[in-house]
Coordinates of C-alpha atoms in Angstrom, one line a residue:
M1 CA 73.9 208.2 29.6
L2 CA 73.3 207.7 33.3
T3 CA 69.6 207.5 34.4
L4 CA 68.3 209.7 37.2
T5 CA 68.2 206.6 39.4
E6 CA 71.8 205.8 38.6
V7 CA 72.9 209.4 39.3
E8 CA 71.1 209.4 42.7
A9 CA 72.8 206.1 43.6
L10 CA 76.2 207.4 42.5
A11 CA 75.8 210.6 44.5
R12 CA 74.6 208.7 47.6
E13 CA 77.7 206.5 47.3
A14 CA 80.1 209.3 46.6
H15 CA 78.8 211.4 49.6
A16 CA 78.1 208.4 51.9
A17 CA 80.7 209.3 54.5
Q18 CA 80.1 213.1 54.4
T19 CA 78.2 215.1 56.9
D20 CA 76.9 218.7 56.9
K21 CA 78.0 221.3 59.4
A22 CA 75.4 220.0 61.9
G23 CA 76.7 216.5 61.6
R24 CA 73.7 215.2 59.6
P25 CA 74.3 212.9 56.6
Y26 CA 75.1 215.1 53.6
T27 CA 72.8 212.9 51.4
E28 CA 69.9 214.5 53.2
H29 CA 70.9 217.9 51.7
L30 CA 71.3 216.4 48.2
R31 CA 67.8 214.8 48.5
A32 CA 66.3 218.1 49.6
V33 CA 68.0 220.0 46.7
A34 CA 66.8 217.4 44.2
D35 CA 63.2 217.7 45.7
G36 CA 63.5 221.5 45.6
V37 CA 64.5 221.4 41.9
A38 CA 61.6 219.1 41.1
A39 CA 59.1 221.3 43.0
R40 CA 60.3 224.3 41.0
G41 CA 59.6 222.6 37.8
G42 CA 63.1 221.5 37.0
T43 CA 63.9 219.0 34.3
E44 CA 65.3 215.5 35.0
E45 CA 68.7 216.9 33.9
Q46 CA 68.5 219.6 36.5
I47 CA 67.4 217.1 39.2
A48 CA 70.4 214.9 38.3
V49 CA 72.6 218.0 38.7
A50 CA 71.0 218.7 42.1
W51 CA 72.3 215.2 43.2
L52 CA 75.8 216.0 41.8
H53 CA 76.0 219.8 42.4
D54 CA 78.6 219.5 45.2
A55 CA 80.4 216.3 44.1
I56 CA 83.4 218.0 42.5
E57 CA 83.7 220.9 44.9
D58 CA 83.6 218.4 47.9
A59 CA 86.1 216.1 46.1
A60 CA 83.5 213.3 46.3
L61 CA 84.1 212.8 42.6
S62 CA 87.0 214.2 40.5
A63 CA 87.0 216.6 37.7
R64 CA 88.5 213.8 35.6
W65 CA 85.5 211.7 36.5
L66 CA 83.1 214.5 35.3
T67 CA 84.9 214.8 32.0
A68 CA 84.5 211.1 31.2
A69 CA 81.1 210.6 32.9
P70 CA 78.2 209.4 30.7
L71 CA 76.3 212.6 31.1
T72 CA 75.2 215.2 28.5
D73 CA 77.4 218.1 27.8
H74 CA 74.8 220.4 29.3
T75 CA 74.6 218.4 32.5
K76 CA 78.4 218.7 32.8
A77 CA 78.2 222.4 32.2
L78 CA 75.6 222.8 34.9
I79 CA 77.8 220.9 37.4
R80 CA 80.8 223.0 36.5
A81 CA 78.8 226.2 36.9
L82 CA 77.7 225.2 40.4
T83 CA 81.2 224.1 41.4
K84 CA 82.6 227.0 43.4
Q85 CA 86.4 227.3 42.9
Q86 CA 88.7 227.7 45.8
G87 CA 89.2 231.4 46.5
E88 CA 86.6 232.4 44.0
D89 CA 84.6 235.5 45.0
P90 CA 80.8 235.3 45.3
E91 CA 80.3 237.7 42.4
A92 CA 82.3 235.6 39.9
Y93 CA 80.5 232.5 41.1
A94 CA 77.1 234.1 40.7
L95 CA 78.0 235.4 37.2
R96 CA 78.9 231.9 36.1
I97 CA 75.7 230.5 37.5
L98 CA 73.7 233.2 35.7
A99 CA 75.5 232.6 32.4
T100 CA 74.7 228.9 32.4
P101 CA 71.1 228.2 31.4
G102 CA 69.3 226.2 34.1
A103 CA 71.9 226.6 36.8
R104 CA 70.1 229.4 38.7
L105 CA 67.1 227.2 39.5
I106 CA 69.4 224.5 41.0
K107 CA 71.2 227.1 43.1
E108 CA 67.9 228.5 44.2
A109 CA 66.9 225.1 45.6
D110 CA 70.3 224.7 47.2
L111 CA 70.1 228.0 48.9
A112 CA 66.5 227.4 50.1
H113 CA 67.6 224.2 51.8
N114 CA 70.8 225.7 53.2
A115 CA 68.8 228.6 54.7
D116 CA 66.0 226.4 56.1
P117 CA 65.4 227.7 59.7
A118 CA 65.3 224.2 61.2
R119 CA 68.6 223.4 59.5
L120 CA 70.2 226.6 60.7
A121 CA 68.9 226.2 64.2
A122 CA 71.1 223.1 64.6
L123 CA 74.3 225.3 64.2
D124 CA 76.1 227.4 66.8
G125 CA 75.3 231.1 66.8
P126 CA 78.3 232.5 65.0
T127 CA 78.1 229.8 62.2
R128 CA 74.4 230.4 61.8
T129 CA 75.0 234.2 61.5
R130 CA 77.8 233.8 59.0
L131 CA 75.9 231.3 56.8
T132 CA 72.7 233.4 56.9
R133 CA 74.6 236.4 55.6
K134 CA 76.4 234.2 53.0
Y135 CA 73.1 232.8 51.7
A136 CA 71.4 236.2 51.6
T137 CA 74.3 237.7 49.7
M138 CA 74.2 234.9 47.1
R139 CA 70.4 235.2 46.7
A140 CA 70.9 238.9 46.0
L141 CA 73.7 238.3 43.5
L142 CA 71.5 235.9 41.7
G143 CA 68.5 238.3 41.7
L144 CA 66.4 236.0 43.8
T145 CA 63.8 237.4 46.1
P146 CA 64.6 237.4 49.8
D147 CA 64.1 234.0 51.4
P148 CA 60.5 233.9 52.6
T149 CA 61.5 232.2 55.9

């Protein structure tokens, strides 16, 4: 099985060329989500998933890689639960997250970083408004309290 250190290194390498919507290195987001999962009492497995939560969706790693990866079946299930499918509606995505033990905590940390006011402030107005609505909708679908910020 991959260690947490190996998972982090793998995620950093896989996302090395990727940037977020504000042009920042995407690995900053992955680090923030991993830190958020840890701060919420997440397990090492959940922290590992935080590092890999967007890897398949962003095509940084392939679904074939995930199938063969030296990760536990539950880790793979968490990654699959957090991988939004193209054209998938938010309700179906939220239901899959809720049906997978441990996935909601990871998504909560992801949403918290995505909705960080400083991060959103770096975006243009229309993008900021669209994403703020998107994140609020997902928080509601997951039964999370409104973002305190």
